[in-house]
Amino acid sequence: MAIKDYIRERFFPHLWCSGCGHGMVLNALLRAIEALDIHKSDIVMVSGIGCSSRISGYVDFHTMHTIHGRALAFATGVKMSRPELNLIVPMGDGDALAIGGNHFIHTARRNIDMTAIIMNNRIYGMTGGQYSPLSGFGTMATTAPYSNIDHDFDVVELAKAAGASFVARSTTYHVQQLTNILKAAILHKGFSAVEVLSQCPEYFGRKNKMGTPADMLEYYKENTTTIGSKKKQENPDLLERGIFVQNDIPEYCSEYDKIIEQAKKTSGGKTK
Amino acid sequence: MINNIKFIQGNEACVEGALYAGLDFFAGYPITPSTEIAEMMSIRLPQIGGKFLQMEDEIASMCAIIGASLTGHKVLTATSGPGFSLKQEALGYAIMAEIPCVIVNVQRGGPSTGNPTHVSQGDVNQSRWGTHGDHAIIVLTASNHQDVFAITVEAFNMAETYRTPVILLFDEVVGHMRERLVIPEKGDIPLVQRLKTAIKRDVDYHPYLPREDGRLPMSDFGEDHRYNVTGLFHDMWGFPTDNPQVVHGLLRHLVDKINNNVHQIARLKEYFLEDATTILISYGSSARSALHLGSALHLAKERRTRGERLGLIELQTLWPFPYGIIRQKCENARFIVVVEMNMGQMLHEIKLAVNNPEKVFLANRIDGELITPDDIKKIIRLIQGKGV
Ligand SMILES: Cc1ncc(C[n+]2csc(CCOP(=O)(O)OP(=O)(O)O)c2C)c(N)n1
Ligand code: SF4
Ligand SMILES: [Mg+2]
């Protein structure tokens, strides 16, 4: 299927600012799905609230645009009742890790089969540039006019600690790598967390003097490297990209099927 | 046959009712006094191939049942005060996206952590207006286990009929008390199944285009039709819009589909109303005490001839409030006494409903103890000017 066929053209133009990274994530995601040749009726996309979450409106899958921070909980209900469907859950950094932080760690812990994409622009884009739990110490935001004193999470470490069975990171500069990672994440049976550094030139960029959208992409290029590279050894400050965790551990829906089998046996077919 | 007779808690009667109605998905988080519902569901659901989820909190539970309902399942969550507060935002989402689901709130004393193991009926107004924005909602209750069972089945039926969340507002006494329940035979209580669209796969389907009768046929999410669901104001495709005409139309639809059907949704029971001069109006466990008093006086025939003619209306539908029905039934009463365990939450609606609000009085208890027949009797004597 051509990329175009995965899109709801009638709902374009999209609402993202020019130069926004979120459209690039959409691009990489659709290329991954196209390469995997998954039928669009076999994909459910559940999103929360934020610029990033608007992605669900533009794709011709089964789409659910829910409430701020809770997309993973809605997705859990869908997946548990229709385990054969592919669940993709794009979220903003605030969506996934501030208001939705609890759902994030618990969904990871359960290892339910779905692909969470954290579109990390280090800011609350939709509400106009307030700091997020990913902004980081020393950054500027509309609610950190003097400088942010909140420390940030490392999404990869957090997902690992929470028990996610697939953990990866890439950026909107590295679309090829991102596409490959998303392919692996979708194929992975279990909870996949993919962090994508995605630029918000409108707020994070402007507030932190990051230059043009192209400059921000350049920043991702200069400040990241593949996992375990020589560059990383030379410069430990570089952020690593790639697949950090890919474990085969029991998946929640499959385990629940075993519970059903067991319960049916112990009740001897009697359900009263 | 004997298998169908049980001696159980009200919370278990609710579980039996839900399963009878065809429930096969439950998500919840433990909280007194509703926890038995989750515990029983964890045993019973997998036995029938259904799903039970203990989520990380009440918000997640509410979200999970909404997701599951959309795929075509009958779903339930159960909680109590603090958890009910947490569910409010997602409840509003289910209202806006018109997703059938049933939410049990076994009330305890509040505000805050309040009085977890004691009875209260303090969430009547929260159940009406807990989530933000204009909306309509269906809230049902019951006072004994047979009725808990039946009203739970009704809750699922109404959720499907009106494509809306329905709240079952029970209380600690009904939830924990043990009494007899006779489970009806299959088919004794009719079940409403989901209205599904007849539109074929891959043909343009409008998930939010109401039929002439206002009902919206659904398509199981993840199956034949790909569509969008959102909590934003949306058009017939489910796509966000702020077009004033569409916004107006959707809000009217959400409110009218329930408020225009007050008479279909209203459930109430009447006792000794024919010649009643004083009418008690109550619901839930306080209605048990009111009924006890009413029956005692009714049996004492000579007292009835002396003029102590007490009648009782037991409300089972709290919202939408049946103003017209209450007005008509209370027309000839000299005194109307609202018996409830809060500071007068239904009292307000009943004053609005009747022709002479000055005849409406409150008989209440707010100390975590069940209001007794004797409490009610004393308050009635005061109201009637007879002294204690
Ligand atoms: C319960 C709730 N609180 C606050 C908001 C307001 N709000 C909408 S989006 C958003 C943050 C968006 O930031 P992020 O999740 O990082 O997504 P981005 O827009 O940056 O892609 C907030 C705070 C809301 N919609 N709901
Ligand atoms: S505000 Fe930022 S995140 Fe939102 S669309 Fe604009 S650039 Fe993108
Ligand atoms: Mg953000």
XYZ file of C-alpha atoms and ligand atoms in Angstrom:
695
model
C 0.000 0.000 0.000
C 1.329 3.469 -0.861
C 2.058 5.883 1.999
C -0.716 8.123 0.686
C -3.245 5.383 1.307
C -2.511 5.383 5.018
C -3.494 9.035 5.306
C -6.853 10.750 5.666
C -6.206 13.382 3.058
C -9.488 15.115 3.619
C -8.298 16.208 7.059
C -5.204 17.985 5.835
C -3.611 20.504 6.109
C -2.409 19.370 9.538
C -2.241 21.755 12.484
C 1.487 21.463 13.162
C 3.686 24.554 12.751
C 6.096 24.521 9.845
C 9.330 22.860 10.883
C 7.652 20.852 13.663
C 9.191 17.430 14.208
C 5.890 15.652 14.760
C 5.175 15.380 11.025
C 8.544 13.705 10.572
C 7.609 11.106 13.155
C 4.402 10.489 11.219
C 6.479 10.057 8.075
C 8.808 7.510 9.673
C 5.902 5.641 11.235
C 4.005 5.319 7.962
C 7.137 4.128 6.181
C 7.636 1.494 8.854
C 4.057 0.304 8.527
C 4.297 0.286 4.753
C 7.482 -1.763 4.875
C 5.835 -4.249 7.220
C 2.840 -4.296 4.878
C 0.307 -4.194 7.689
C -3.255 -3.627 6.556
C -4.643 -0.387 7.910
C -7.672 -2.182 9.331
C -5.341 -4.142 11.577
C -3.942 -1.064 13.278
C -5.436 0.866 16.157
C -3.898 4.175 17.092
C -4.740 5.583 20.498
C -3.427 8.997 21.460
C -3.823 11.472 24.298
C -3.880 15.268 24.111
C -1.147 17.521 22.758
C 0.263 18.570 19.386
C 1.800 15.098 19.122
C -1.481 13.351 19.885
C -3.161 14.994 16.916
C -1.282 12.486 14.778
C -4.181 10.049 15.209
C -6.540 12.259 13.219
C -4.400 12.095 10.096
C -3.999 8.345 9.698
C -6.578 6.042 8.191
C -6.460 3.423 10.982
C -8.938 2.816 13.756
C -8.167 5.947 15.734
C -8.999 7.113 19.213
C -8.014 10.567 20.421
C -8.569 10.374 24.158
C -7.716 12.542 27.175
C -4.435 13.987 28.389
C -2.021 11.359 29.699
C -4.321 8.356 29.624
C -3.857 6.969 26.111
C -2.067 3.848 27.364
C -4.944 3.001 29.693
C -7.518 3.296 26.884
C -5.190 1.276 24.656
C -4.965 -1.428 27.324
C -8.759 -1.813 27.215
C -8.732 -2.085 23.427
C -5.801 -4.517 23.316
C -7.167 -6.781 26.039
C -10.438 -7.130 24.167
C -8.898 -7.382 20.672
C -5.389 -8.853 21.136
C -5.010 -9.558 17.413
C -4.858 -5.842 16.568
C -1.640 -3.807 16.420
C -1.772 -1.007 18.955
C 0.268 2.143 18.374
C 0.217 4.841 21.024
C 1.911 8.139 20.168
C 2.288 10.543 23.081
C 3.882 13.853 23.903
C 6.562 14.044 26.578
C 4.158 15.781 28.966
C 1.372 13.422 27.995
C 3.458 10.286 28.534
C 5.613 11.282 31.470
C 3.982 14.060 33.497
C 0.243 13.453 33.716
C 0.588 10.005 32.183
C 3.762 8.906 33.967
C 1.993 6.411 36.161
C 0.227 4.737 33.240
C 3.536 4.646 31.380
C 5.451 2.722 34.030
C 2.583 0.372 34.780
C 1.844 -0.435 31.158
C 5.548 -1.147 30.705
C 5.566 -3.337 33.802
C 2.606 -5.379 32.577
C 4.328 -5.969 29.245
C 1.143 -5.702 27.233
C 1.791 -5.810 23.506
C 1.721 -2.262 22.129
C 4.073 0.334 20.713
C 4.391 3.550 22.698
C 6.034 6.409 20.838
C 7.159 9.278 23.040
C 7.472 12.332 20.828
C 9.858 14.256 23.023
C 10.121 17.950 22.194
C 11.011 18.809 25.808
C 8.078 21.209 26.084
C 4.303 21.496 26.301
C 3.711 22.520 22.706
C -0.060 22.560 22.600
C -0.513 24.838 25.607
C 2.151 27.258 24.473
C 5.600 26.373 25.774
C 5.492 25.491 29.471
C 8.274 23.265 30.797
C 7.747 19.501 30.792
C 9.430 16.751 32.823
C 11.775 16.384 29.846
C 12.782 20.052 29.494
C 15.755 19.662 31.763
C 17.623 21.783 34.296
C 18.593 25.205 33.055
C 16.171 25.393 30.116
C 13.749 28.234 29.507
C 9.985 27.950 29.149
C 6.961 30.215 29.498
C 6.565 28.907 33.070
C 10.320 28.937 33.708
C 11.023 32.562 32.832
C 14.139 32.670 35.028
C 15.438 29.162 34.215
C 14.077 25.719 34.922
C 15.151 24.073 38.201
C 13.279 20.787 37.478
C 15.523 17.884 36.570
C 14.482 15.725 33.647
C 13.860 12.020 33.232
C 15.951 9.823 31.015
C 13.086 8.144 29.142
C 15.170 5.145 28.162
C 16.361 4.484 31.730
C 12.848 4.991 33.067
C 11.329 2.556 30.569
C 14.047 0.004 31.310
C 13.545 0.302 35.066
C 9.786 -0.057 34.615
C 10.323 -3.345 32.817
C 9.601 -2.464 29.205
C 10.668 -5.395 27.047
C 11.651 -3.176 24.116
C 13.290 0.212 24.606
C 14.735 2.416 21.883
C 15.584 6.003 21.036
C 16.052 7.972 17.856
C 15.481 11.454 16.488
C 13.683 13.193 13.647
C 17.065 13.759 11.996
C 17.665 10.012 11.798
C 14.517 9.085 9.892
C 16.020 5.913 8.413
C 17.067 4.633 11.799
C 13.767 5.733 13.313
C 11.849 3.836 10.630
C 13.818 0.676 11.313
C 13.385 1.019 15.050
C 9.632 1.507 14.657
C 9.469 -1.599 12.473
C 11.214 -3.639 15.152
C 9.055 -2.092 17.872
C 5.822 -2.948 16.070
C 6.978 -6.499 15.427
C 8.072 -6.934 19.043
C 5.616 -8.943 21.132
C 5.347 -6.994 24.360
C 5.483 -3.394 25.454
C 7.765 -1.261 23.259
C 8.817 2.216 24.277
C 10.361 4.328 21.539
C 11.580 7.785 22.441
C 11.862 10.135 19.485
C 13.521 13.490 19.932
C 11.213 15.723 17.920
C 11.796 19.446 17.575
C 9.360 22.169 18.599
C 10.851 25.242 16.946
C 7.831 27.305 17.945
C 8.393 27.089 21.698
C 11.354 25.038 22.887
C 13.432 26.280 19.992
C 12.494 29.914 20.376
C 12.720 30.015 24.181
C 16.102 28.302 24.169
C 17.594 30.066 21.175
C 17.990 26.851 19.191
C 17.793 28.581 15.806
C 15.815 27.387 12.802
C 14.150 23.968 12.533
C 17.126 22.925 10.408
C 19.468 24.033 13.197
C 17.497 21.920 15.652
C 17.842 18.880 13.398
C 21.533 19.615 13.113
C 21.641 19.645 16.917
C 20.230 16.088 17.014
C 22.896 15.060 14.525
C 25.749 16.617 16.498
C 24.634 15.581 19.953
C 23.651 11.957 19.471
C 25.428 8.799 18.419
C 24.673 5.109 17.971
C 24.745 2.900 21.057
C 28.274 1.945 22.122
C 29.961 3.888 19.340
C 33.552 5.097 19.501
C 32.209 8.633 19.490
C 30.400 7.904 22.722
C 33.619 6.736 24.353
C 35.339 9.909 23.264
C 32.471 12.143 24.252
C 30.311 10.667 27.059
C 27.898 13.611 26.833
C 26.488 12.351 23.549
C 23.032 10.808 23.766
C 22.856 7.277 22.426
C 20.418 6.171 19.732
C 19.317 2.648 18.888
C 17.660 -0.343 20.534
C 18.631 -0.625 24.200
C 16.409 -3.506 25.265
C 14.759 -6.273 23.265
C 13.662 -9.046 25.625
C 11.375 -11.952 25.141
C 9.286 -12.090 28.306
C 5.674 -13.262 28.876
C 3.167 -10.928 27.251
C 0.091 -9.854 29.213
C -2.720 -10.850 26.821
C -1.182 -14.281 26.197
C -0.785 -14.803 29.927
C -4.391 -13.823 30.514
C -5.476 -16.444 28.002
C -3.794 -19.002 30.243
C -5.721 -17.630 33.222
C -8.936 -18.136 31.265
C -7.984 -21.721 30.511
C -7.201 -22.363 34.142
C -10.387 -20.690 35.384
C -12.522 -22.681 32.976
C -10.912 -25.896 34.168
C -11.352 -25.176 37.874
C -14.975 -24.142 37.421
C -15.485 -27.411 35.525
C -17.297 -25.601 32.753
C -19.893 -24.443 35.268
C -20.073 -20.707 35.320
C -22.709 -20.152 37.957
C -33.579 -24.281 40.801
C -32.001 -24.151 44.247
C -28.798 -23.043 42.494
C -30.540 -19.833 41.615
C -31.178 -18.855 45.210
C -28.316 -17.164 46.961
C -27.687 -15.530 50.305
C -25.165 -12.872 49.429
C -23.962 -9.282 49.727
C -25.436 -6.484 47.646
C -22.107 -6.099 45.888
C -22.366 -9.730 44.791
C -25.930 -9.189 43.627
C -24.557 -6.421 41.425
C -21.963 -8.820 39.982
C -24.691 -11.400 39.277
C -26.787 -8.736 37.567
C -23.885 -7.563 35.441
C -23.062 -11.101 34.313
C -26.727 -11.781 33.563
C -26.711 -8.634 31.407
C -23.802 -9.990 29.366
C -20.861 -8.184 30.940
C -17.529 -9.596 29.834
C -15.008 -6.880 30.677
C -14.240 -5.312 34.041
C -11.444 -3.005 35.135
C -11.100 -1.591 38.621
C -8.997 -0.570 41.576
C -9.720 -1.753 45.134
C -11.626 0.584 47.433
C -13.959 0.031 50.364
C -16.886 -0.532 50.257
C -16.897 -1.692 46.633
C -13.931 -4.086 46.579
C -15.970 -7.316 46.635
C -17.183 -6.469 43.147
C -13.624 -6.519 41.774
C -12.744 -9.651 43.723
C -15.739 -11.546 42.419
C -15.151 -10.366 38.887
C -11.578 -11.642 39.005
C -12.978 -15.116 39.726
C -16.020 -15.118 37.495
C -14.945 -13.354 34.327
C -12.151 -15.692 33.207
C -14.530 -18.609 33.785
C -16.665 -17.306 30.929
C -13.743 -16.169 28.799
C -14.171 -12.549 29.878
C -11.463 -10.161 30.996
C -10.701 -8.747 34.422
C -8.089 -6.048 34.888
C -6.790 -4.507 38.080
C -5.388 -1.234 36.817
C -2.965 1.189 38.467
C -5.759 3.530 39.571
C -9.396 4.431 39.030
C -8.605 6.734 36.126
C -6.920 3.943 34.218
C -9.789 1.583 35.052
C -12.311 3.986 33.616
C -10.218 4.510 30.489
C -9.717 0.776 29.998
C -13.430 -0.025 30.102
C -14.122 2.728 27.574
C -11.555 1.231 25.210
C -13.027 -2.237 25.674
C -16.605 -1.060 25.201
C -15.731 0.539 21.908
C -14.621 -2.835 20.580
C -18.095 -4.212 21.298
C -18.066 -5.433 24.892
C -20.375 -4.789 27.810
C -18.159 -3.239 30.451
C -18.177 -2.224 34.090
C -15.989 -0.551 36.663
C -16.736 -0.274 40.374
C -15.476 2.156 42.955
C -16.334 4.366 45.892
C -16.106 8.118 46.677
C -12.406 8.982 46.157
C -12.183 6.666 43.171
C -15.392 8.062 41.737
C -13.852 11.537 41.906
C -10.863 10.280 39.926
C -13.050 8.825 37.199
C -14.843 12.045 36.369
C -12.734 13.244 33.445
C -12.874 9.925 31.630
C -16.579 9.660 32.411
C -17.034 12.912 30.507
C -15.112 11.394 27.620
C -17.554 8.476 27.492
C -20.440 10.949 27.491
C -18.907 12.993 24.689
C -17.820 10.027 22.571
C -21.104 8.216 23.361
C -19.578 4.991 24.580
C -21.845 2.670 26.593
C -20.469 1.698 30.001
C -21.631 1.172 33.565
C -19.940 2.660 36.631
C -20.764 1.493 40.152
C -20.208 3.860 43.053
C -20.843 2.180 46.391
C -21.080 5.346 48.442
C -19.212 5.908 51.680
C -19.013 9.034 53.816
C -17.164 12.019 52.379
C -15.643 14.447 51.534
C -12.141 13.072 51.004
C -11.271 9.714 52.564
C -14.241 10.365 54.818
C -15.798 7.344 56.429
C -14.787 4.332 54.321
C -16.684 1.638 56.199
C -19.852 3.581 56.920
C -22.951 4.477 55.007
C -23.723 7.754 53.280
C -25.628 9.017 50.267
C -23.468 12.070 49.747
C -22.591 11.521 46.097
C -26.044 12.109 44.611
C -25.130 15.490 43.191
C -21.625 14.453 42.224
C -23.103 11.656 40.167
C -25.157 14.274 38.338
C -22.558 16.993 37.885
C -19.206 15.395 38.702
C -17.705 15.776 35.270
C -17.271 19.215 33.764
C -19.422 20.797 31.103
C -23.110 20.622 30.240
C -24.310 17.067 29.978
C -27.043 14.644 30.914
C -26.500 11.382 32.752
C -28.431 8.352 33.949
C -28.058 7.432 37.622
C -29.867 4.438 39.105
C -30.056 2.947 42.582
C -31.780 0.230 44.607
C -32.478 -0.744 48.214
C -32.524 -4.547 48.243
C -30.629 -7.306 46.501
C -33.370 -8.396 44.148
C -33.622 -4.796 42.974
C -29.838 -4.356 42.880
C -29.746 -7.289 40.479
C -32.577 -5.984 38.308
C -31.410 -2.380 38.227
C -27.902 -3.507 37.275
C -29.375 -5.304 34.276
C -31.372 -2.160 33.498
C -28.202 -0.073 33.716
C -26.596 -2.150 30.962
C -29.778 -1.958 28.907
C -29.945 1.816 29.207
C -26.224 2.231 28.478
C -26.796 0.435 25.166
C -30.108 2.103 24.361
C -28.820 5.627 24.870
C -25.117 5.052 24.113
C -24.102 6.594 27.370
C -22.401 5.871 30.675
C -24.868 4.821 33.368
C -24.014 5.213 37.044
C -25.192 2.733 39.662
C -25.197 4.641 42.929
C -25.378 2.121 45.735
C -24.395 2.629 49.369
C -22.385 0.807 52.000
C -25.367 -0.805 53.726
C -26.834 -2.234 50.531
C -23.361 -3.215 49.303
C -22.361 -5.166 52.391
C -25.643 -6.412 53.830
C -26.465 -10.066 53.195
C -29.867 -11.147 52.046
C -31.578 -13.479 49.639
C -31.318 -13.145 45.907
C -33.199 -15.269 43.426
C -31.441 -15.131 40.096
C -34.034 -14.942 37.338
C -34.004 -17.472 34.547
C -32.356 -16.488 31.299
C -34.835 -14.419 29.343
C -36.930 -13.364 32.351
C -35.437 -9.887 32.114
C -35.042 -8.751 28.505
C -31.546 -7.659 27.497
C -30.703 -4.832 25.131
C -27.853 -5.725 22.814
C -25.696 -3.189 21.060
C -27.281 -1.535 18.063
C -24.864 -2.222 15.236
C -24.660 -0.553 11.883
C -25.855 -2.435 8.828
C -23.343 -0.601 6.646
C -20.970 -3.014 4.942
C -17.216 -3.148 5.403
C -15.292 -0.386 3.604
C -18.468 1.539 2.798
C -18.438 5.068 4.250
C -19.796 4.836 7.797
C -20.672 7.864 9.898
C -20.170 6.899 13.528
C -21.811 10.073 14.809
C -24.759 10.458 12.473
C -27.878 9.781 14.564
C -30.826 7.932 13.045
C -34.206 9.621 13.008
C -34.975 8.244 16.481
C -31.758 9.785 17.801
C -29.944 6.454 18.196
C -26.470 5.869 16.795
C -25.718 2.430 15.356
C -22.172 1.439 16.289
C -19.422 -0.396 14.487
C -17.103 -2.445 16.700
C -13.823 -0.579 16.877
C -11.103 -2.540 15.131
C -13.493 -4.327 12.777
C -15.247 -3.318 9.567
C -14.950 0.462 9.633
C -12.052 2.726 10.397
C -13.235 5.860 12.132
C -12.085 8.446 14.643
C -13.253 8.874 18.219
C -12.475 12.027 20.166
C -13.467 13.958 23.257
C -13.423 17.171 21.249
C -16.641 18.416 19.704
C -16.860 16.438 16.511
C -18.795 16.027 13.287
C -20.555 12.932 11.976
C -17.212 11.330 11.051
C -15.925 11.817 14.558
C -13.571 14.573 13.455
C -12.823 17.561 15.664
C -14.651 20.737 14.752
C -15.512 24.058 16.338
C -18.181 24.886 13.794
C -20.813 26.593 16.025
C -23.695 24.815 14.366
C -22.117 21.393 14.859
C -21.103 22.207 18.440
C -24.628 23.342 19.263
C -26.175 20.323 17.575
C -23.945 17.820 19.359
C -24.494 19.291 22.812
C -28.259 19.342 22.270
C -28.138 15.758 21.078
C -26.145 14.621 24.132
C -28.578 16.264 26.534
C -31.831 15.625 24.665
C -31.275 11.927 24.084
C -31.562 11.455 27.844
C -33.694 14.314 29.101
C -36.358 13.776 26.437
C -36.732 10.203 27.641
C -37.246 10.883 31.346
C -40.409 8.785 31.364
C -38.712 5.784 29.766
C -35.799 6.051 32.170
C -37.782 6.748 35.362
C -37.985 3.785 37.747
C -39.740 4.134 41.071
C -41.717 2.025 43.517
C -44.802 3.142 45.397
C -46.183 1.924 48.703
C -49.492 2.897 50.355
C -49.866 6.035 48.269
C -53.651 5.812 47.640
C -54.833 7.677 50.719
C -51.495 8.924 52.015
C -51.438 12.328 53.681
C -47.719 12.218 54.416
C -45.473 10.939 51.655
C -41.959 9.772 52.322
C -39.568 9.937 49.380
C -36.392 7.926 49.695
C -33.926 5.678 47.880
C -31.169 3.175 48.599
C -30.764 1.869 52.125
C -32.646 4.777 53.711
C -35.687 3.642 51.720
C -35.521 0.337 53.623
C -36.038 2.187 56.890
C -38.765 4.329 55.370
C -40.501 1.228 54.069
C -40.197 -0.500 57.415
C -41.904 2.414 59.126
C -44.560 2.721 56.435
C -45.390 -0.982 56.588
C -45.607 -0.962 60.374
C -48.055 1.913 60.345
C -49.977 0.390 57.494
C -50.407 -2.856 59.385
C -51.551 -0.989 62.467
C -54.903 -0.297 60.803
C -56.467 1.619 63.648
C -53.645 4.184 63.480
C -54.210 4.657 59.783
C -57.871 5.485 60.437
C -56.671 7.971 63.055
C -55.081 9.887 60.250
C -51.476 8.747 60.213
C -51.614 7.785 56.602
C -48.029 7.331 55.492
C -47.078 6.559 51.889
C -43.669 5.954 50.313
C -42.104 6.674 46.949
C -38.851 4.821 46.479
C -36.750 6.380 43.750
C -34.665 4.047 41.625
C -33.853 6.569 38.912
C -32.163 9.546 40.550
C -31.126 11.234 37.307
C -32.653 12.410 35.044
C -34.956 13.449 37.862
C -38.622 12.683 37.088
C -40.031 16.076 38.124
C -43.430 15.617 36.446
C -44.085 12.210 37.983
C -43.170 13.383 41.484
C -45.325 16.506 41.172
C -48.337 14.456 40.174
C -47.901 11.813 42.869
C -47.452 14.389 45.626
C -50.403 16.569 44.652
C -52.592 15.603 47.602
C -49.981 15.208 50.291
C -50.014 17.467 53.353
C -46.403 16.671 54.149
C -43.629 15.374 51.951
C -40.651 14.040 53.861
C -37.434 13.277 51.995
C -35.463 10.577 53.762
C -31.807 10.509 52.796
C -28.360 10.214 54.348
C -26.876 13.525 53.259
C -27.632 17.183 53.901
C -30.538 17.271 51.489
C -29.385 16.500 47.973
C -32.605 15.016 46.576
C -34.578 17.386 48.795
C -33.647 20.191 46.457
C -35.018 18.451 43.358
C -38.205 17.451 45.123
C -38.824 21.035 46.220
C -38.400 22.033 42.612
C -40.804 19.334 41.497
C -43.824 19.837 43.757
C -46.429 22.602 43.723
C -45.911 23.556 47.368
C -42.235 23.384 48.253
C -42.974 24.618 51.772
C -44.560 21.219 52.447
C -41.286 19.410 51.773
C -39.129 18.456 54.772
C -35.885 16.596 55.274
C -35.421 13.550 57.489
C -31.724 12.776 57.413
C -28.739 11.328 59.185
C -25.174 12.306 58.373
C -23.175 10.513 61.066
C -22.286 7.371 59.154
C -25.069 5.335 60.769
C -28.099 4.027 58.941
C -31.168 6.165 59.513
C -33.660 4.016 61.469
C -37.474 3.784 61.249
C -37.555 5.317 64.696
C -35.429 8.281 63.560
C -37.866 8.898 60.745
C -40.891 8.520 63.023
C -39.544 11.131 65.437
C -38.786 13.594 62.669
C -42.278 13.131 61.220
C -43.827 13.856 64.605
C -41.839 17.075 64.794
C -42.856 18.071 61.289
C -46.497 17.349 62.073
C -46.234 19.450 65.203
C -46.808 16.525 67.544
C -43.631 16.866 69.582
C -41.105 14.087 70.046
C -6.233 17.056 32.406
C -5.624 18.040 31.490
N -4.710 18.912 31.965
C -4.158 19.817 31.134
C -4.503 19.860 29.811
C -3.895 20.898 28.925
N -2.895 20.357 28.033
C -3.195 20.010 26.763
S -1.904 19.421 25.920
C -0.871 19.658 27.233
C 0.586 19.360 27.168
C 1.069 18.977 25.850
O 2.434 18.709 25.913
P 3.007 17.339 25.398
O 2.266 16.218 25.992
O 4.464 17.355 25.614
O 2.641 17.348 23.839
P 3.143 18.365 22.720
O 2.048 19.347 22.520
O 4.387 18.997 23.184
O 3.333 17.507 21.518
C -1.562 20.174 28.314
C -0.936 20.507 29.602
C -5.470 18.938 29.361
N -5.886 18.904 28.092
N -6.005 18.048 30.222
S 3.815 24.205 19.021
Fe 5.671 23.020 18.786
S 4.986 20.887 18.965
Fe 3.173 22.118 18.576
S 2.940 22.084 16.350
Fe 4.103 23.910 16.846
S 6.225 23.259 16.645
Fe 4.998 21.419 16.805
Mg 5.909 18.006 24.311
